[in-house]
mmCIF file of C-alpha atoms and ligand atoms in Angstrom:
data_model
loop_
_atom_site.group_PDB
_atom_site.id
_atom_site.type_symbol
_atom_site.label_atom_id
_atom_site.label_comp_id
_atom_site.label_asym_id
_atom_site.label_seq_id
_atom_site.Cartn_x
_atom_site.Cartn_y
_atom_site.Cartn_z
ATOM 1 C CA UNK A 939 -0.078 0.007 0.107
ATOM 2 C CA UNK A 940 2.255 3.176 -0.772
ATOM 3 C CA UNK A 941 2.118 6.476 1.294
ATOM 4 C CA UNK A 942 -0.445 9.429 1.035
ATOM 5 C CA UNK A 943 2.563 11.684 0.522
ATOM 6 C CA UNK A 944 4.073 9.491 -2.126
ATOM 7 C CA UNK A 945 0.536 9.139 -3.935
ATOM 8 C CA UNK A 946 0.494 11.630 -7.075
ATOM 9 C CA UNK A 947 -1.678 14.783 -5.558
ATOM 10 C CA UNK A 948 -4.346 16.019 -8.117
ATOM 11 C CA UNK A 949 -6.555 19.013 -7.953
ATOM 12 C CA UNK A 950 -9.784 18.165 -7.962
ATOM 13 C CA UNK A 951 -12.945 20.836 -8.077
ATOM 14 C CA UNK A 952 -16.549 21.046 -7.372
ATOM 15 C CA UNK A 953 -18.769 23.229 -8.914
ATOM 16 C CA UNK A 954 -22.879 23.981 -9.195
ATOM 17 C CA UNK A 955 -25.325 25.780 -7.733
ATOM 18 C CA UNK A 956 -26.402 27.638 -4.367
ATOM 19 C CA UNK A 957 -26.392 25.026 -1.744
ATOM 20 C CA UNK A 958 -26.232 21.287 -3.465
ATOM 21 C CA UNK A 959 -23.703 20.502 -0.733
ATOM 22 C CA UNK A 960 -20.697 21.819 -2.904
ATOM 23 C CA UNK A 961 -18.811 22.442 0.888
ATOM 24 C CA UNK A 962 -19.663 19.553 2.541
ATOM 25 C CA UNK A 963 -18.857 16.875 -0.217
ATOM 26 C CA UNK A 964 -15.368 18.772 -0.518
ATOM 27 C CA UNK A 965 -14.421 19.400 2.705
ATOM 28 C CA UNK A 966 -14.918 15.570 3.602
ATOM 29 C CA UNK A 967 -13.585 14.443 0.187
ATOM 30 C CA UNK A 968 -10.183 17.106 1.104
ATOM 31 C CA UNK A 969 -9.831 15.889 4.299
ATOM 32 C CA UNK A 970 -9.996 11.558 3.415
ATOM 33 C CA UNK A 971 -7.075 12.990 0.841
ATOM 34 C CA UNK A 972 -5.393 14.804 3.228
ATOM 35 C CA UNK A 973 -5.496 17.411 0.954
ATOM 36 C CA UNK A 974 -6.072 21.754 1.242
ATOM 37 C CA UNK A 975 -9.696 22.476 0.970
ATOM 38 C CA UNK A 976 -10.878 25.690 -0.298
ATOM 39 C CA UNK A 977 -14.202 27.510 -0.250
ATOM 40 C CA UNK A 978 -13.970 29.974 -2.941
ATOM 41 C CA UNK A 979 -17.271 31.617 -2.101
ATOM 42 C CA UNK A 980 -16.286 32.289 0.993
ATOM 43 C CA UNK A 981 -13.873 34.357 -0.743
ATOM 44 C CA UNK A 982 -16.409 35.915 -2.601
ATOM 45 C CA UNK A 983 -18.428 36.300 0.510
ATOM 46 C CA UNK A 984 -15.934 38.253 2.090
ATOM 47 C CA UNK A 985 -15.137 40.379 -0.384
ATOM 48 C CA UNK A 986 -18.473 41.268 -0.014
ATOM 49 C CA UNK A 987 -18.420 41.774 3.020
ATOM 50 C CA UNK A 988 -16.228 44.761 3.058
ATOM 51 C CA UNK A 989 -18.018 46.116 0.192
ATOM 52 C CA UNK A 990 -21.158 46.620 2.823
ATOM 53 C CA UNK A 991 -19.075 47.303 5.681
ATOM 54 C CA UNK A 992 -17.244 50.072 3.274
ATOM 55 C CA UNK A 993 -20.278 51.748 1.051
ATOM 56 C CA UNK A 994 -18.407 50.637 -1.852
ATOM 57 C CA UNK A 995 -20.639 51.120 -4.875
ATOM 58 C CA UNK A 996 -20.577 48.435 -7.346
ATOM 59 C CA UNK A 997 -21.271 50.759 -10.373
ATOM 60 C CA UNK A 998 -18.125 52.949 -10.133
ATOM 61 C CA UNK A 999 -15.234 50.627 -10.290
ATOM 62 C CA UNK A 1000 -12.286 53.466 -9.012
ATOM 63 C CA UNK A 1001 -14.222 52.578 -6.034
ATOM 64 C CA UNK A 1002 -14.174 49.373 -6.640
ATOM 65 C CA UNK A 1003 -10.060 49.330 -7.485
ATOM 66 C CA UNK A 1004 -9.537 51.160 -4.275
ATOM 67 C CA UNK A 1005 -11.358 48.740 -2.401
ATOM 68 C CA UNK A 1006 -9.729 46.178 -3.725
ATOM 69 C CA UNK A 1007 -6.048 47.344 -2.930
ATOM 70 C CA UNK A 1008 -6.896 47.012 1.008
ATOM 71 C CA UNK A 1009 -8.393 44.112 0.815
ATOM 72 C CA UNK A 1010 -6.470 41.046 1.758
ATOM 73 C CA UNK A 1011 -7.498 37.526 2.199
ATOM 74 C CA UNK A 1012 -5.691 34.896 3.518
ATOM 75 C CA UNK A 1013 -6.929 30.870 5.262
ATOM 76 C CA UNK A 1014 -6.818 29.345 9.001
ATOM 77 C CA UNK A 1015 -7.002 26.735 10.282
ATOM 78 C CA UNK A 1016 -9.691 26.428 13.182
ATOM 79 C CA UNK A 1017 -8.461 23.142 15.147
ATOM 80 C CA UNK A 1018 -11.718 22.592 17.047
ATOM 81 C CA UNK A 1019 -13.495 22.076 14.200
ATOM 82 C CA UNK A 1020 -10.524 21.355 11.493
ATOM 83 C CA UNK A 1021 -11.820 23.411 9.365
ATOM 84 C CA UNK A 1022 -10.070 26.510 6.951
ATOM 85 C CA UNK A 1023 -11.476 29.555 8.370
ATOM 86 C CA UNK A 1024 -11.622 33.075 6.216
ATOM 87 C CA UNK A 1025 -9.646 36.082 7.130
ATOM 88 C CA UNK A 1026 -10.609 39.314 5.976
ATOM 89 C CA UNK A 1027 -7.218 41.483 6.524
ATOM 90 C CA UNK A 1028 -6.763 39.872 9.544
ATOM 91 C CA UNK A 1029 -10.421 39.331 10.821
ATOM 92 C CA UNK A 1030 -12.209 35.717 11.228
ATOM 93 C CA UNK A 1031 -15.024 36.988 9.316
ATOM 94 C CA UNK A 1032 -16.669 33.246 9.363
ATOM 95 C CA UNK A 1033 -19.678 34.051 11.501
ATOM 96 C CA UNK A 1034 -21.221 37.030 9.489
ATOM 97 C CA UNK A 1035 -20.513 35.997 5.702
ATOM 98 C CA UNK A 1036 -23.057 33.763 5.695
ATOM 99 C CA UNK A 1037 -25.672 36.363 7.015
ATOM 100 C CA UNK A 1038 -28.737 36.748 4.290
ATOM 101 C CA UNK A 1039 -27.653 40.886 3.835
ATOM 102 C CA UNK A 1040 -23.985 39.391 2.639
ATOM 103 C CA UNK A 1041 -25.966 36.325 0.684
ATOM 104 C CA UNK A 1042 -28.333 39.035 -1.117
ATOM 105 C CA UNK A 1043 -25.273 40.814 -2.634
ATOM 106 C CA UNK A 1044 -22.373 38.745 -3.176
ATOM 107 C CA UNK A 1045 -23.653 37.790 -6.587
ATOM 108 C CA UNK A 1046 -23.367 41.033 -7.757
ATOM 109 C CA UNK A 1047 -20.590 41.700 -6.643
ATOM 110 C CA UNK A 1048 -18.670 38.360 -8.127
ATOM 111 C CA UNK A 1049 -19.740 39.191 -11.414
ATOM 112 C CA UNK A 1050 -17.334 42.166 -11.058
ATOM 113 C CA UNK A 1051 -15.159 41.453 -14.068
ATOM 114 C CA UNK A 1052 -11.996 43.181 -11.581
ATOM 115 C CA UNK A 1053 -13.613 41.183 -8.136
ATOM 116 C CA UNK A 1054 -12.418 37.591 -10.732
ATOM 117 C CA UNK A 1055 -9.728 39.006 -11.581
ATOM 118 C CA UNK A 1056 -8.846 39.360 -7.613
ATOM 119 C CA UNK A 1057 -10.252 36.264 -6.416
ATOM 120 C CA UNK A 1058 -8.996 33.380 -9.404
ATOM 121 C CA UNK A 1059 -5.066 34.931 -9.226
ATOM 122 C CA UNK A 1060 -5.042 33.758 -4.871
ATOM 123 C CA UNK A 1061 -7.004 30.497 -5.953
ATOM 124 C CA UNK A 1062 -5.322 29.966 -9.118
ATOM 125 C CA UNK A 1063 -1.628 31.043 -6.066
ATOM 126 C CA UNK A 1064 -2.897 28.278 -3.678
ATOM 127 C CA UNK A 1065 -4.056 25.639 -5.991
ATOM 128 C CA UNK A 1066 -0.094 26.075 -7.329
ATOM 129 C CA UNK A 1067 0.771 22.741 -5.473
ATOM 130 C CA UNK A 1068 -2.254 20.889 -6.025
ATOM 131 C CA UNK A 1069 -3.586 18.405 -3.459
ATOM 132 C CA UNK A 1070 -6.059 20.746 -3.195
ATOM 133 C CA UNK A 1071 -10.186 20.971 -3.508
ATOM 134 C CA UNK A 1072 -11.841 23.974 -4.073
ATOM 135 C CA UNK A 1073 -15.077 23.871 -4.330
ATOM 136 C CA UNK A 1074 -17.194 27.035 -5.586
ATOM 137 C CA UNK A 1075 -18.228 28.117 -9.567
ATOM 138 C CA UNK A 1076 -15.879 28.607 -11.992
ATOM 139 C CA UNK A 1077 -13.035 26.413 -10.809
ATOM 140 C CA UNK A 1078 -13.544 23.611 -13.442
ATOM 141 C CA UNK A 1079 -13.919 26.536 -15.928
ATOM 142 C CA UNK A 1080 -11.769 29.408 -15.078
ATOM 143 C CA UNK A 1081 -9.412 28.378 -12.053
ATOM 144 C CA UNK A 1082 -7.716 25.387 -13.454
ATOM 145 C CA UNK A 1083 -9.567 24.066 -16.528
ATOM 146 C CA UNK A 1084 -6.768 21.735 -16.669
ATOM 147 C CA UNK A 1085 -7.225 20.322 -13.585
ATOM 148 C CA UNK A 1086 -7.768 16.106 -12.957
ATOM 149 C CA UNK A 1087 -11.376 16.184 -11.494
ATOM 150 C CA UNK A 1088 -14.388 18.498 -12.080
ATOM 151 C CA UNK A 1089 -16.791 17.588 -10.637
ATOM 152 C CA UNK A 1090 -20.223 19.584 -11.026
ATOM 153 C CA UNK A 1091 -22.466 19.138 -8.797
ATOM 154 C CA UNK A 1092 -27.124 19.907 -8.294
ATOM 155 C CA UNK A 1093 -29.434 18.978 -6.560
ATOM 156 C CA UNK A 1094 -33.244 19.433 -7.266
ATOM 157 C CA UNK A 1095 -34.107 23.066 -6.638
ATOM 158 C CA UNK A 1096 -36.379 22.308 -3.287
ATOM 159 C CA UNK A 1097 -33.927 19.953 -1.888
ATOM 160 C CA UNK A 1098 -31.690 23.373 -1.892
ATOM 161 C CA UNK A 1099 -33.839 25.342 -0.694
ATOM 162 C CA UNK A 1100 -34.933 23.173 2.487
ATOM 163 C CA UNK A 1101 -31.155 22.453 2.923
ATOM 164 C CA UNK A 1102 -30.247 25.832 3.507
ATOM 165 C CA UNK A 1103 -33.435 26.701 5.333
ATOM 166 C CA UNK A 1104 -32.574 24.465 7.854
ATOM 167 C CA UNK A 1105 -29.478 25.727 8.312
ATOM 168 C CA UNK A 1106 -29.535 29.123 8.384
ATOM 169 C CA UNK A 1107 -32.337 28.450 10.918
ATOM 170 C CA UNK A 1108 -29.979 27.472 13.327
ATOM 171 C CA UNK A 1109 -28.452 30.926 13.454
ATOM 172 C CA UNK A 1110 -32.056 32.573 12.340
ATOM 173 C CA UNK A 1111 -35.218 31.062 13.397
ATOM 174 C CA UNK A 1112 -37.778 33.929 12.315
ATOM 175 C CA UNK A 1113 -35.374 33.059 8.762
ATOM 176 C CA UNK A 1114 -38.356 31.930 6.211
ATOM 177 C CA UNK A 1115 -38.098 29.867 3.800
ATOM 178 C CA UNK A 1116 -39.895 32.383 0.553
ATOM 179 C CA UNK A 1117 -36.732 34.231 1.601
ATOM 180 C CA UNK A 1118 -34.428 31.533 1.138
ATOM 181 C CA UNK A 1119 -35.980 30.472 -2.214
ATOM 182 C CA UNK A 1120 -36.099 33.385 -4.078
ATOM 183 C CA UNK A 1121 -32.099 34.134 -2.490
ATOM 184 C CA UNK A 1122 -31.314 31.070 -4.736
ATOM 185 C CA UNK A 1123 -33.096 31.252 -7.532
ATOM 186 C CA UNK A 1124 -31.592 34.919 -7.980
ATOM 187 C CA UNK A 1125 -27.868 34.141 -7.190
ATOM 188 C CA UNK A 1126 -28.572 31.021 -9.491
ATOM 189 C CA UNK A 1127 -29.622 33.219 -12.431
ATOM 190 C CA UNK A 1128 -27.117 36.057 -11.826
ATOM 191 C CA UNK A 1129 -23.829 33.404 -11.778
ATOM 192 C CA UNK A 1130 -25.232 31.401 -14.715
ATOM 193 C CA UNK A 1131 -26.231 34.446 -16.587
ATOM 194 C CA UNK A 1132 -23.186 36.968 -16.013
ATOM 195 C CA UNK A 1133 -20.430 37.597 -18.616
ATOM 196 C CA UNK A 1134 -17.352 36.952 -16.849
ATOM 197 C CA UNK A 1135 -16.786 33.147 -15.783
ATOM 198 C CA UNK A 1136 -20.344 32.402 -15.758
ATOM 199 C CA UNK A 1137 -21.350 28.800 -13.637
ATOM 200 C CA UNK A 1138 -21.443 25.793 -16.560
ATOM 201 C CA UNK A 1139 -20.006 22.831 -15.863
ATOM 202 C CA UNK A 1140 -17.049 22.051 -17.532
ATOM 203 C CA UNK A 1141 -17.142 19.838 -20.825
ATOM 204 C CA UNK A 1142 -15.115 16.576 -19.078
ATOM 205 C CA UNK A 1143 -16.906 17.490 -15.684
ATOM 206 C CA UNK A 1144 -18.501 14.327 -13.835
ATOM 207 C CA UNK A 1145 -22.127 14.882 -12.876
ATOM 208 C CA UNK A 1146 -23.385 14.798 -9.107
ATOM 209 C CA UNK A 1147 -26.777 14.683 -8.107
ATOM 210 C CA UNK A 1148 -27.138 14.385 -4.396
ATOM 211 C CA UNK A 1149 -30.934 15.085 -4.403
ATOM 212 C CA UNK A 1150 -31.534 11.429 -3.159
ATOM 213 C CA UNK A 1151 -27.766 10.531 -1.524
ATOM 214 C CA UNK A 1152 -26.886 11.011 1.888
ATOM 215 C CA UNK A 1153 -23.303 12.852 2.859
ATOM 216 C CA UNK A 1154 -22.306 9.636 2.875
ATOM 217 C CA UNK A 1155 -22.886 8.516 -0.012
ATOM 218 C CA UNK A 1156 -22.146 11.009 -1.912
ATOM 219 C CA UNK A 1157 -18.212 11.586 -0.460
ATOM 220 C CA UNK A 1158 -18.113 7.679 -0.985
ATOM 221 C CA UNK A 1159 -18.654 8.653 -5.228
ATOM 222 C CA UNK A 1160 -16.048 11.088 -4.460
ATOM 223 C CA UNK A 1161 -13.752 8.983 -3.411
ATOM 224 C CA UNK A 1162 -14.150 6.668 -5.979
ATOM 225 C CA UNK A 1163 -13.631 8.847 -9.056
ATOM 226 C CA UNK A 1164 -10.358 10.743 -6.891
ATOM 227 C CA UNK A 1165 -8.515 7.598 -6.549
ATOM 228 C CA UNK A 1166 -9.410 6.337 -9.880
ATOM 229 C CA UNK A 1167 -7.642 9.976 -11.076
ATOM 230 C CA UNK A 1168 -4.706 9.537 -8.479
ATOM 231 C CA UNK A 1169 -4.020 6.274 -9.505
ATOM 232 C CA UNK A 1170 -4.443 6.715 -13.342
HETATM 233 O O1 CDP B 888 -22.959 28.049 -0.455
HETATM 234 P P1 CDP B 888 -23.758 28.628 -1.664
HETATM 235 O O2 CDP B 888 -23.547 27.236 -2.677
HETATM 236 O O3 CDP B 888 -24.308 28.832 -1.929
HETATM 237 O O4 CDP B 888 -23.211 29.485 -2.113
HETATM 238 P P2 CDP B 888 -21.244 30.455 -2.027
HETATM 239 O O5 CDP B 888 -20.482 28.665 -2.517
HETATM 240 O O6 CDP B 888 -20.770 30.619 -0.610
HETATM 241 O O7 CDP B 888 -20.788 30.988 -2.729
HETATM 242 C C1 CDP B 888 -21.444 32.621 -3.219
HETATM 243 C C2 CDP B 888 -21.638 33.149 -4.433
HETATM 244 O O8 CDP B 888 -20.458 33.976 -4.882
HETATM 245 C C3 CDP B 888 -22.245 32.207 -4.907
HETATM 246 O O9 CDP B 888 -22.809 33.020 -4.955
HETATM 247 C C4 CDP B 888 -21.295 33.561 -6.979
HETATM 248 O O10 CDP B 888 -22.142 34.717 -6.896
HETATM 249 C C5 CDP B 888 -20.041 33.765 -6.210
HETATM 250 N N1 CDP B 888 -19.168 32.852 -6.379
HETATM 251 C C6 CDP B 888 -18.763 32.941 -7.427
HETATM 252 O O11 CDP B 888 -18.855 33.632 -8.750
HETATM 253 N N2 CDP B 888 -17.534 32.142 -8.208
HETATM 254 C C7 CDP B 888 -16.914 30.960 -7.475
HETATM 255 N N3 CDP B 888 -15.847 30.582 -7.539
HETATM 256 C C8 CDP B 888 -17.614 31.026 -6.069
HETATM 257 C C9 CDP B 888 -18.583 31.546 -5.296
#
């Protein structure tokens, strides 16, 4: 049995619609393979949080460019839960980036060409040494078009709405399912129709529809695909 460290390291991309469980699957997959996990959505959310806090007008290119110069993003391992958490200028902003205020603005911010260039540049440098699982919308198409394994995740619309509602209820008991539904459909529409790197399945991606799969079942499927590529 070869040692993990002696095995070929690959890049695994996980793209797909909002709330279809990409991060859960990508995080577990990375853990099993002893790879780095990067949630690229957290980067767009942290940039959006900075824009909201500093009243950046997204229609003013100069303001956007100046703001990006002030933003430093990094990831830090939380030893309590084993997750890689995002730091915005040194501050751990994980507790704030999942709030509705950010969710309502993030797809608009993520559609800005300069914002994408800023984020994609960092994502590519994090993945330089391979051994990484990254999830997002354009990872298999724009960030790592040569990745060895590309997974495109999808799930039934209402299943996704219910999953995200349940997740948000923990923090905000008054959150309405209709607001969650409209946020997801609005983001999916914007993400797949924007000009720069829209969400789409890469031609060489495998589709994972997890509407009827448990997290364990989807993980074993993905692990099987990963081992095929690592051993190829
Ligand atoms: O968790 P969920 O799937 O709902 O979203 P996320 O992965 O946290 O991403 C939040 C938003 O960031 C998405 O709706 C996209 O607008 C944007 N995003 C993107 O444009 N490109 C990526 N690679 C990742 C996220």
